mmCIF file of C-alpha atoms in Angstrom:
data_model
loop_
_atom_site.group_PDB
_atom_site.id
_atom_site.type_symbol
_atom_site.label_atom_id
_atom_site.label_comp_id
_atom_site.label_asym_id
_atom_site.label_seq_id
_atom_site.Cartn_x
_atom_site.Cartn_y
_atom_site.Cartn_z
ATOM 1 C CA MET A 13 56.422 96.769 -3.485
ATOM 2 C CA HIS A 14 53.361 94.483 -3.424
ATOM 3 C CA TRP A 15 54.149 91.400 -4.733
ATOM 4 C CA ARG A 16 52.866 91.165 -8.478
ATOM 5 C CA ARG A 17 52.196 88.126 -11.093
ATOM 6 C CA ALA A 18 53.569 88.313 -14.633
ATOM 7 C CA SER A 19 49.653 90.213 -15.715
ATOM 8 C CA GLY A 20 50.895 92.984 -13.231
ATOM 9 C CA GLU A 21 48.325 92.136 -11.086
ATOM 10 C CA PRO A 22 48.992 92.268 -6.872
ATOM 11 C CA LEU A 23 49.195 88.865 -5.186
ATOM 12 C CA ASP A 24 46.048 88.485 -2.999
ATOM 13 C CA GLY A 25 46.148 87.242 0.637
ATOM 14 C CA ALA A 26 44.987 83.685 -0.599
ATOM 15 C CA VAL A 27 47.989 83.558 -2.635
ATOM 16 C CA MET A 28 50.463 84.195 0.130
ATOM 17 C CA GLU A 29 48.978 82.778 2.232
ATOM 18 C CA SER A 30 49.870 79.972 0.384
ATOM 19 C CA ILE A 31 53.058 79.770 0.187
ATOM 20 C CA LYS A 32 53.895 80.377 3.768
ATOM 21 C CA ARG A 33 51.650 77.518 4.799
ATOM 22 C CA GLU A 34 52.892 75.336 2.205
ATOM 23 C CA PHE A 35 57.069 76.696 2.784
ATOM 24 C CA SER A 36 55.851 76.218 6.800
ATOM 25 C CA CYS A 37 57.833 80.380 6.911
ATOM 26 C CA THR A 38 59.193 80.788 10.335
ATOM 27 C CA SER A 39 61.718 82.107 12.221
ATOM 28 C CA SER A 40 63.825 85.611 10.626
ATOM 29 C CA PHE A 41 62.616 84.737 7.526
ATOM 30 C CA LEU A 42 58.884 85.160 7.700
ATOM 31 C CA PRO A 43 59.417 88.945 7.382
ATOM 32 C CA TRP A 44 60.613 89.062 4.226
ATOM 33 C CA ILE A 45 57.679 86.857 2.660
ATOM 34 C CA SER A 46 55.581 89.593 3.526
ATOM 35 C CA GLU A 47 53.947 92.093 1.531
ATOM 36 C CA GLY A 48 54.955 96.010 1.995
ATOM 37 C CA MET A 49 57.633 95.041 4.203
ATOM 38 C CA VAL A 50 61.021 94.975 2.190
ATOM 39 C CA THR A 51 61.586 97.228 -1.352
ATOM 40 C CA TYR A 52 63.226 94.000 -3.292
ATOM 41 C CA SER A 53 62.165 93.443 -6.775
ATOM 42 C CA ASN A 54 59.762 90.583 -7.220
ATOM 43 C CA GLN A 55 62.038 88.461 -9.103
ATOM 44 C CA GLU A 56 63.812 88.950 -5.815
ATOM 45 C CA LYS A 57 61.148 88.224 -3.289
ATOM 46 C CA ALA A 58 60.744 84.677 -5.703
ATOM 47 C CA ASP A 59 64.196 83.883 -5.543
ATOM 48 C CA LEU A 60 64.065 84.343 -1.311
ATOM 49 C CA HIS A 61 60.696 82.287 -1.334
ATOM 50 C CA PHE A 62 62.506 79.608 -4.324
ATOM 51 C CA MET A 63 66.053 79.247 -2.214
ATOM 52 C CA TYR A 64 63.714 79.053 1.465
ATOM 53 C CA GLY A 65 62.117 76.128 0.046
ATOM 54 C CA PHE A 66 65.359 74.670 -1.260
ATOM 55 C CA ALA A 67 66.914 75.026 2.021
ATOM 56 C CA ASN A 68 64.537 73.439 4.180
ATOM 57 C CA GLY A 69 64.361 70.451 1.704
ATOM 58 C CA ASN A 70 60.925 70.719 -0.141
ATOM 59 C CA ASP A 71 63.027 71.849 -3.522
ATOM 60 C CA LEU A 72 60.488 70.592 -6.168
ATOM 61 C CA GLU A 73 57.003 72.069 -4.032
ATOM 62 C CA ALA A 74 59.568 75.723 -4.312
ATOM 63 C CA GLU A 75 59.909 74.939 -8.425
ATOM 64 C CA ARG A 76 55.941 74.085 -8.961
ATOM 65 C CA LEU A 77 55.646 77.630 -6.803
ATOM 66 C CA TYR A 78 57.498 79.415 -8.455
ATOM 67 C CA ARG A 79 56.291 78.289 -11.805
ATOM 68 C CA GLN A 80 52.860 78.752 -10.700
ATOM 69 C CA HIS A 81 53.180 82.055 -9.083
ATOM 70 C CA PHE A 82 55.950 83.885 -11.284
ATOM 71 C CA PRO A 83 55.604 81.953 -14.820
ATOM 72 C CA LYS A 84 58.620 82.408 -17.618
ATOM 73 C CA SER A 85 57.791 85.426 -18.472
ATOM 74 C CA HIS A 86 58.660 87.679 -15.324
ATOM 75 C CA VAL A 87 61.575 85.607 -14.574
ATOM 76 C CA THR A 88 65.118 86.749 -15.494
ATOM 77 C CA ASP A 89 67.386 83.761 -13.722
ATOM 78 C CA GLN A 90 65.751 80.400 -14.917
ATOM 79 C CA LYS A 91 69.117 79.080 -15.082
ATOM 80 C CA MET A 92 68.478 79.080 -11.676
ATOM 81 C CA PHE A 93 66.786 76.227 -11.029
ATOM 82 C CA GLU A 94 68.619 73.710 -13.467
ATOM 83 C CA ARG A 95 71.495 74.962 -11.384
ATOM 84 C CA PHE A 96 70.460 73.566 -8.382
ATOM 85 C CA HIS A 97 69.023 70.539 -9.683
ATOM 86 C CA ARG A 98 72.236 69.592 -11.817
ATOM 87 C CA CYS A 99 74.919 71.117 -8.794
ATOM 88 C CA SER A 100 72.141 70.089 -5.494
ATOM 89 C CA MET A 101 71.068 66.916 -6.897
ATOM 90 C CA PRO A 102 72.680 65.180 -9.335
ATOM 91 C CA GLN A 103 70.315 62.742 -11.661
ATOM 92 C CA GLN A 104 73.468 60.168 -12.390
ATOM 93 C CA ARG A 105 75.835 60.202 -9.066
ATOM 94 C CA GLY A 106 72.793 61.247 -6.438
ATOM 95 C CA PRO A 107 73.316 63.672 -3.688
ATOM 96 C CA ASN A 108 75.970 61.387 -1.683
ATOM 97 C CA ASN A 109 78.544 62.570 -4.473
ATOM 98 C CA ILE A 110 78.824 65.950 -4.731
ATOM 99 C CA THR A 111 82.413 67.463 -5.332
ATOM 100 C CA THR A 112 84.174 70.035 -4.150
ATOM 101 C CA ARG A 113 83.145 71.731 -6.992
ATOM 102 C CA GLN A 114 79.112 71.487 -6.962
ATOM 103 C CA GLN A 115 79.574 72.565 -2.865
ATOM 104 C CA LYS A 116 80.779 75.510 -3.216
ATOM 105 C CA LEU A 117 78.090 76.465 -6.734
ATOM 106 C CA LEU A 118 75.834 75.772 -3.824
ATOM 107 C CA SER A 119 77.715 78.055 -0.922
ATOM 108 C CA SER A 120 78.100 80.724 -3.699
ATOM 109 C CA ILE A 121 74.050 80.907 -4.430
ATOM 110 C CA GLN A 122 72.936 79.858 -0.926
ATOM 111 C CA ARG A 123 75.305 83.185 0.157
ATOM 112 C CA LYS A 124 73.316 85.861 -1.922
ATOM 113 C CA PHE A 125 70.315 84.913 -0.367
ATOM 114 C CA LEU A 126 72.064 85.216 2.982
ATOM 115 C CA LEU A 127 72.840 88.039 2.494
ATOM 116 C CA ASN A 128 70.143 89.631 1.265
ATOM 117 C CA ILE A 129 67.882 88.477 4.743
ATOM 118 C CA THR A 130 71.473 88.921 7.096
ATOM 119 C CA GLY A 131 71.297 93.007 5.421
ATOM 120 C CA ALA A 132 75.230 91.729 6.804
ATOM 121 C CA TYR A 133 77.655 93.767 4.507
ATOM 122 C CA ASN A 134 79.387 91.755 1.475
ATOM 123 C CA THR A 135 82.734 90.753 3.638
ATOM 124 C CA THR A 136 80.446 88.416 5.657
ATOM 125 C CA PRO A 137 82.078 85.476 4.880
ATOM 126 C CA THR A 138 79.241 82.998 3.831
ATOM 127 C CA ALA A 139 80.128 80.279 6.457
ATOM 128 C CA ALA A 140 79.434 82.751 9.516
ATOM 129 C CA LEU A 141 75.662 84.124 7.447
ATOM 130 C CA LYS A 142 74.900 80.130 7.798
ATOM 131 C CA VAL A 143 75.026 79.319 11.254
ATOM 132 C CA ILE A 144 73.132 83.704 11.936
ATOM 133 C CA GLU A 145 69.942 82.189 10.199
ATOM 134 C CA GLY A 146 70.689 79.052 11.384
ATOM 135 C CA LEU A 147 70.397 77.699 8.126
ATOM 136 C CA MET A 148 71.436 74.509 7.041
ATOM 137 C CA PRO A 149 74.691 74.817 4.193
ATOM 138 C CA LEU A 150 72.943 73.295 0.453
ATOM 139 C CA HIS A 151 74.900 69.490 0.400
ATOM 140 C CA ILE A 152 74.467 68.874 3.245
ATOM 141 C CA LYS A 153 70.708 69.505 3.345
ATOM 142 C CA ALA A 154 70.741 68.069 -0.076
ATOM 143 C CA LYS A 155 72.465 64.344 1.224
ATOM 144 C CA MET A 156 70.265 64.549 4.380
ATOM 145 C CA GLN A 157 66.748 65.323 2.434
ATOM 146 C CA SER A 158 67.852 62.066 0.292
ATOM 147 C CA THR A 159 68.997 60.179 2.851
ATOM 148 C CA LEU A 160 65.282 60.233 3.848
ATOM 149 C CA VAL A 161 63.237 60.034 0.862
ATOM 150 C CA ARG A 162 65.725 56.753 0.165
ATOM 151 C CA VAL A 163 65.086 54.791 3.150
ATOM 152 C CA GLY A 164 61.288 56.481 4.072
ATOM 153 C CA ARG A 165 59.532 56.201 1.347
ATOM 154 C CA LEU A 166 61.544 54.682 -1.733
ATOM 155 C CA GLY A 167 62.314 51.888 1.224
ATOM 156 C CA ARG A 168 66.576 51.819 -0.248
ATOM 157 C CA ASN A 169 69.276 51.331 1.972
ATOM 158 C CA CYS A 170 71.653 54.057 1.874
ATOM 159 C CA ASP A 171 74.799 54.814 3.555
ATOM 160 C CA TYR A 172 75.167 58.209 4.806
ATOM 161 C CA GLU A 173 78.211 59.644 7.637
ATOM 162 C CA GLY A 174 79.627 56.619 7.671
ATOM 163 C CA ILE A 175 75.935 55.230 9.024
ATOM 164 C CA HIS A 176 74.301 52.498 7.165
ATOM 165 C CA PHE A 177 70.822 52.988 6.481
ATOM 166 C CA ASP A 178 68.036 50.007 6.431
ATOM 167 C CA HIS A 179 64.573 50.509 5.354
ATOM 168 C CA GLU A 180 63.831 47.259 6.368
ATOM 169 C CA SER A 181 64.508 48.935 10.262
ATOM 170 C CA TYR A 182 62.084 52.155 9.231
ATOM 171 C CA LYS A 183 58.229 52.087 8.810
ATOM 172 C CA GLN A 184 57.127 52.023 5.655
ATOM 173 C CA PRO A 185 53.964 53.062 3.438
ATOM 174 C CA SER A 186 51.980 49.375 3.740
ATOM 175 C CA PRO A 187 49.600 49.361 0.381
ATOM 176 C CA PRO A 188 46.437 50.259 0.940
ATOM 177 C CA SER A 189 43.238 48.367 2.641
ATOM 178 C CA THR A 190 42.290 45.437 0.479
ATOM 179 C CA ILE A 191 39.510 45.441 3.211
ATOM 180 C CA HIS A 192 35.953 46.459 1.061
ATOM 181 C CA PRO A 193 34.321 49.560 2.624
ATOM 182 C CA ALA A 194 30.952 47.195 2.464
ATOM 183 C CA LEU A 195 32.060 45.481 4.311
ATOM 184 C CA PHE A 196 34.097 47.988 6.980
ATOM 185 C CA SER A 197 31.657 48.558 9.844
ATOM 186 C CA LEU A 198 32.968 48.981 14.122
ATOM 187 C CA GLU A 199 30.528 51.273 14.901
ATOM 188 C CA ASP A 200 28.353 48.942 15.880
ATOM 189 C CA ARG A 201 31.470 47.404 17.610
ATOM 190 C CA LYS A 202 32.194 50.272 19.640
ATOM 191 C CA THR A 203 31.240 52.287 23.049
ATOM 192 C CA HIS A 204 31.223 56.284 23.341
ATOM 193 C CA GLY A 205 31.150 58.527 25.895
ATOM 194 C CA GLY A 206 34.607 57.774 27.308
ATOM 195 C CA GLN A 207 33.199 54.380 29.702
ATOM 196 C CA VAL A 208 33.650 51.075 30.024
ATOM 197 C CA PRO A 209 31.416 48.499 27.042
ATOM 198 C CA SER A 210 27.820 48.628 28.552
ATOM 199 C CA ASN A 211 26.471 45.427 28.307
ATOM 200 C CA ARG A 212 30.188 43.539 29.819
ATOM 201 C CA THR A 213 30.659 40.550 29.404
ATOM 202 C CA PRO A 214 32.207 37.324 31.807
ATOM 203 C CA ILE A 215 35.980 37.572 30.045
ATOM 204 C CA GLU A 216 37.134 41.907 29.845
ATOM 205 C CA VAL A 217 40.473 42.931 28.219
ATOM 206 C CA TYR A 218 42.699 45.937 28.762
ATOM 207 C CA THR A 219 46.019 46.953 27.176
ATOM 208 C CA ASP A 220 48.014 49.634 28.162
ATOM 209 C CA GLY A 221 51.428 50.898 26.412
ATOM 210 C CA SER A 222 53.775 52.835 28.516
ATOM 211 C CA LYS A 223 57.700 55.347 28.451
ATOM 212 C CA ILE A 224 59.525 55.432 30.350
ATOM 213 C CA ASN A 225 63.086 56.307 31.303
ATOM 214 C CA ASN A 226 63.117 55.726 27.514
ATOM 215 C CA GLN A 227 61.968 52.252 27.875
ATOM 216 C CA THR A 228 58.912 51.574 25.647
ATOM 217 C CA GLY A 229 56.244 48.871 26.824
ATOM 218 C CA SER A 230 53.319 47.177 25.814
ATOM 219 C CA ALA A 231 50.829 44.771 27.695
ATOM 220 C CA PHE A 232 47.320 43.766 28.234
ATOM 221 C CA CYS A 233 45.602 41.575 30.702
ATOM 222 C CA VAL A 234 42.586 39.841 30.459
ATOM 223 C CA ILE A 235 40.232 39.373 33.667
ATOM 224 C CA ALA A 236 37.609 36.880 33.610
ATOM 225 C CA ASN A 237 34.689 36.094 36.736
ATOM 226 C CA GLU A 238 37.006 39.385 38.866
ATOM 227 C CA ALA A 239 39.732 37.408 38.735
ATOM 228 C CA ILE A 240 42.824 37.509 36.618
ATOM 229 C CA THR A 241 43.119 34.305 33.748
ATOM 230 C CA LYS A 242 46.290 35.867 31.597
ATOM 231 C CA THR A 243 49.196 38.990 31.096
ATOM 232 C CA TRP A 244 51.169 39.623 28.401
ATOM 233 C CA LYS A 245 54.285 42.191 27.953
ATOM 234 C CA ALA A 246 56.100 43.506 25.621
ATOM 235 C CA LYS A 247 59.083 45.064 25.666
ATOM 236 C CA LEU A 248 60.474 47.051 22.663
ATOM 237 C CA SER A 249 63.536 48.849 21.562
ATOM 238 C CA PRO A 250 63.603 53.120 22.576
ATOM 239 C CA ALA A 251 62.972 54.338 19.537
ATOM 240 C CA ASN A 252 59.531 53.172 19.107
ATOM 241 C CA THR A 253 56.622 55.432 19.952
ATOM 242 C CA VAL A 254 53.881 55.506 22.619
ATOM 243 C CA LEU A 255 51.302 54.780 20.673
ATOM 244 C CA GLN A 256 53.282 52.047 18.410
ATOM 245 C CA ALA A 257 53.245 50.160 21.599
ATOM 246 C CA GLU A 258 49.699 51.222 22.515
ATOM 247 C CA MET A 259 47.954 49.410 18.690
ATOM 248 C CA LEU A 260 50.672 46.462 19.599
ATOM 249 C CA ALA A 261 48.913 45.589 22.884
ATOM 250 C CA LEU A 262 45.970 46.012 21.037
ATOM 251 C CA LYS A 263 46.745 43.872 18.379
ATOM 252 C CA ALA A 264 47.787 41.600 20.913
ATOM 253 C CA ALA A 265 44.553 41.489 22.816
ATOM 254 C CA ILE A 266 42.294 41.148 19.724
ATOM 255 C CA GLU A 267 44.608 38.152 18.208
ATOM 256 C CA TRP A 268 44.276 36.643 21.110
ATOM 257 C CA ALA A 269 40.416 37.188 21.721
ATOM 258 C CA ASN A 270 40.344 35.882 17.977
ATOM 259 C CA THR A 271 41.001 32.137 19.898
ATOM 260 C CA ALA A 272 38.880 32.304 22.973
ATOM 261 C CA ASN A 273 35.614 31.155 21.273
ATOM 262 C CA GLU A 274 33.379 33.443 23.956
ATOM 263 C CA ASP A 275 32.428 37.070 23.740
ATOM 264 C CA VAL A 276 35.469 39.375 24.608
ATOM 265 C CA ASN A 277 35.833 43.243 25.797
ATOM 266 C CA ILE A 278 38.714 44.677 25.091
ATOM 267 C CA CYS A 279 39.173 48.144 26.894
ATOM 268 C CA SER A 280 41.558 50.352 26.118
ATOM 269 C CA ASN A 281 42.702 54.044 27.071
ATOM 270 C CA SER A 282 44.120 55.068 23.785
ATOM 271 C CA GLU A 283 41.737 56.519 21.483
ATOM 272 C CA SER A 284 43.638 57.671 18.972
ATOM 273 C CA SER A 285 44.550 53.681 18.675
ATOM 274 C CA LEU A 286 40.886 52.381 18.345
ATOM 275 C CA GLN A 287 40.544 56.069 15.657
ATOM 276 C CA ALA A 288 43.073 54.263 13.608
ATOM 277 C CA LEU A 289 41.829 50.942 13.736
ATOM 278 C CA LYS A 290 37.980 52.642 13.280
ATOM 279 C CA SER A 291 39.989 54.798 10.048
ATOM 280 C CA PHE A 292 39.531 52.429 6.956
ATOM 281 C CA ASN A 293 42.278 54.340 5.022
ATOM 282 C CA VAL A 294 45.136 53.783 7.388
ATOM 283 C CA LYS A 295 48.775 53.096 6.373
ATOM 284 C CA SER A 296 50.248 51.337 9.050
ATOM 285 C CA LYS A 297 50.786 47.801 8.597
ATOM 286 C CA ILE A 298 50.114 46.670 12.101
ATOM 287 C CA THR A 299 46.531 49.152 12.878
ATOM 288 C CA GLN A 300 46.202 46.489 9.083
ATOM 289 C CA GLU A 301 46.519 43.222 10.724
ATOM 290 C CA ALA A 302 44.541 44.657 13.956
ATOM 291 C CA GLN A 303 41.835 45.298 11.968
ATOM 292 C CA ILE A 304 41.801 41.830 9.686
ATOM 293 C CA THR A 305 41.491 40.088 12.514
ATOM 294 C CA PHE A 306 38.314 41.692 14.204
ATOM 295 C CA LEU A 307 36.507 42.107 11.276
ATOM 296 C CA GLU A 308 36.652 38.705 11.240
ATOM 297 C CA ASN A 309 35.076 37.451 14.757
ATOM 298 C CA ALA A 310 31.319 39.463 15.162
ATOM 299 C CA ARG A 311 31.943 38.364 19.382
ATOM 300 C CA ILE A 312 35.108 40.832 20.184
ATOM 301 C CA ARG A 313 34.556 44.265 20.461
ATOM 302 C CA LEU A 314 35.366 47.303 21.782
ATOM 303 C CA GLY A 315 35.678 50.348 24.559
ATOM 304 C CA TRP A 316 37.759 53.276 25.338
ATOM 305 C CA VAL A 317 38.664 54.223 29.343
ATOM 306 C CA LYS A 318 39.105 57.388 30.019
ATOM 307 C CA LYS A 319 43.120 57.459 30.820
ATOM 308 C CA ALA A 320 42.106 59.473 34.065
ATOM 309 C CA HIS A 321 39.265 56.901 34.975
ATOM 310 C CA ILE A 322 40.425 55.932 38.171
ATOM 311 C CA GLY A 323 39.452 52.521 40.320
ATOM 312 C CA ILE A 324 38.992 49.591 37.121
ATOM 313 C CA LYS A 325 40.877 47.010 38.162
ATOM 314 C CA GLY A 326 41.966 45.692 35.311
ATOM 315 C CA ASN A 327 42.989 49.184 33.877
ATOM 316 C CA GLU A 328 45.150 49.938 36.351
ATOM 317 C CA ILE A 329 46.382 46.491 36.340
ATOM 318 C CA ALA A 330 47.492 46.835 32.199
ATOM 319 C CA ASN A 331 49.031 50.326 33.522
ATOM 320 C CA THR A 332 51.213 48.774 35.767
ATOM 321 C CA LEU A 333 52.435 45.714 33.637
ATOM 322 C CA ALA A 334 52.862 47.995 30.535
ATOM 323 C CA LYS A 335 55.485 50.254 33.008
ATOM 324 C CA GLU A 336 56.699 46.158 33.507
ATOM 325 C CA ALA A 337 57.151 45.988 30.234
ATOM 326 C CA THR A 338 59.803 47.998 29.867
ATOM 327 C CA THR A 339 62.169 46.434 31.905
ATOM 328 C CA ASP A 340 61.096 42.222 31.935
ATOM 329 C CA GLY A 341 59.016 42.073 28.906
ATOM 330 C CA ILE A 342 59.458 39.536 25.895
ATOM 331 C CA PRO A 343 61.432 41.533 22.761
ATOM 332 C CA ALA A 344 59.394 42.582 20.406
ATOM 333 C CA SER A 345 60.699 44.449 17.187
ATOM 334 C CA LEU A 346 58.575 46.394 15.365
ATOM 335 C CA PRO A 347 59.863 48.927 12.661
ATOM 336 C CA PHE A 348 60.905 52.959 13.728
ATOM 337 C CA PRO A 349 58.404 55.337 13.349
ATOM 338 C CA LYS A 350 59.567 57.671 10.352
ATOM 339 C CA SER A 351 59.761 60.357 12.659
ATOM 340 C CA PHE A 352 62.946 58.577 14.267
ATOM 341 C CA LEU A 353 64.674 58.616 10.497
ATOM 342 C CA LYS A 354 64.503 61.960 10.833
ATOM 343 C CA LYS A 355 66.162 62.803 13.888
ATOM 344 C CA GLN A 356 69.042 60.337 13.281
ATOM 345 C CA LEU A 357 69.589 62.142 9.918
ATOM 346 C CA LEU A 358 69.291 65.693 11.986
ATOM 347 C CA GLN A 359 72.113 65.384 14.192
ATOM 348 C CA LEU A 360 74.539 63.297 11.208
ATOM 349 C CA SER A 361 73.747 66.713 9.654
ATOM 350 C CA LEU A 362 74.123 68.688 12.777
ATOM 351 C CA SER A 363 77.878 67.424 13.426
ATOM 352 C CA ARG A 364 78.886 67.441 9.268
ATOM 353 C CA TRP A 365 77.999 71.106 10.107
ATOM 354 C CA GLN A 366 79.966 71.574 13.116
ATOM 355 C CA ALA A 367 82.826 69.586 11.968
ATOM 356 C CA GLU A 368 83.253 71.187 8.449
ATOM 357 C CA TRP A 369 82.859 74.716 10.326
ATOM 358 C CA ASP A 370 85.659 73.692 13.030
ATOM 359 C CA ASN A 371 87.818 73.097 9.933
ATOM 360 C CA GLY A 372 86.955 76.164 8.144
ATOM 361 C CA GLU A 373 88.833 79.077 7.479
ATOM 362 C CA THR A 374 86.602 81.252 7.366
ATOM 363 C CA GLY A 375 84.130 82.111 10.020
#
C-alpha cells in the first residue's frame, strides 16, 4: 500500500523525502514511513507522521505537512490537532502547567502510535512502550520545547524542573547587520590558501582559542621586530565553545589593532571564524561588533594559518597562551550557546522521565 493524496494520486519520491527530511526520521520509526512497507491505511500513516513530528518538538511543522499532503477531505480525525494543541500546548496556562488529566490524555494519544510502531501486545504498559522506543512522554517534551523557545528564541526568563533560566545568560538572535552591503567588502583585506599574509608588516598579531579539561580559553599575542610586545588571555565559561573563544580572540585583536595607528596583520588558524567575519548575514553579536571595528580601519588585514602548520613562532605562542588562559586568563563573560541550553533541558527532562518511571505503578 502506498501513500496517496486525497485525489487518489500516490505521493512521489520527492514528497516522501521531504517528509523524512523535515521530521528527521531516524531509529526504529524509519521503516514505518517508507512506501510499501506497512499495511496501515493512509490515515494511520498520516497520523504516525504527525505523531512523530510532534513527539520531536515539531508540532507546527507536523501539522503543516499533515494538512499539505493529506487535505481535510481525506482526514477522518481532525479533532486530533485541537486535542494536541489544547492538551499539550495550552495557550492560556502554558505547557508548564499541564494538569494530570491532560497528561493522561496525551499518554492515551501517544499509546496508539507506540503500539503501531512496536507491534507489541495491547496489554503492554504505555510507560514500557515509551522506554522501548526511546520516545519521551509528550507532556515532558512539550514543557522542554516550550522552555527552549521561551528562553532561546523569545528572550524570556523561565523556570523548568526547579531551575531558573535567565535568557540573558544564553545567546540570543541579533538584529540584522547595520552595515550597508555596498560598504561590506572584506575580500581585498584577506589572504587565502592557508598562508600567512604575504605582505608582512612590522606588527603581527596571532590569535587562538582552546578547550582543555572542560575549560575554555582565548588569547592573542603581538609580535613586532621578532619580539613579543603584548599578550592577552581570557578565561571563558566551560559552557562556551571553542568557536566562541576563537571569535573573542579575533575581536580583541581587532580592537587592539584599531588603536595601534599602524599597519597590522592579524593571523588566525580558525577558518570558521574568518568565514563568519566575511559573512554579511551573520547573527552573532560578537561577530557583528568585530566586523564594524574591522571595516572602520583599512590598515588591518586578516590571514589564515593552517592548524597543522608548524614553525610559525607567533602561531605557536598564541596556542600556548590559549591553553594557559583556560586556567589563569582574565575572566570573560559570553552568552552560552543554544546547544548548551538544549543539553541542560534534555538532562532535566530525562531526569524527570526517570523519576516518573521509578515512581510509576506500571512498566
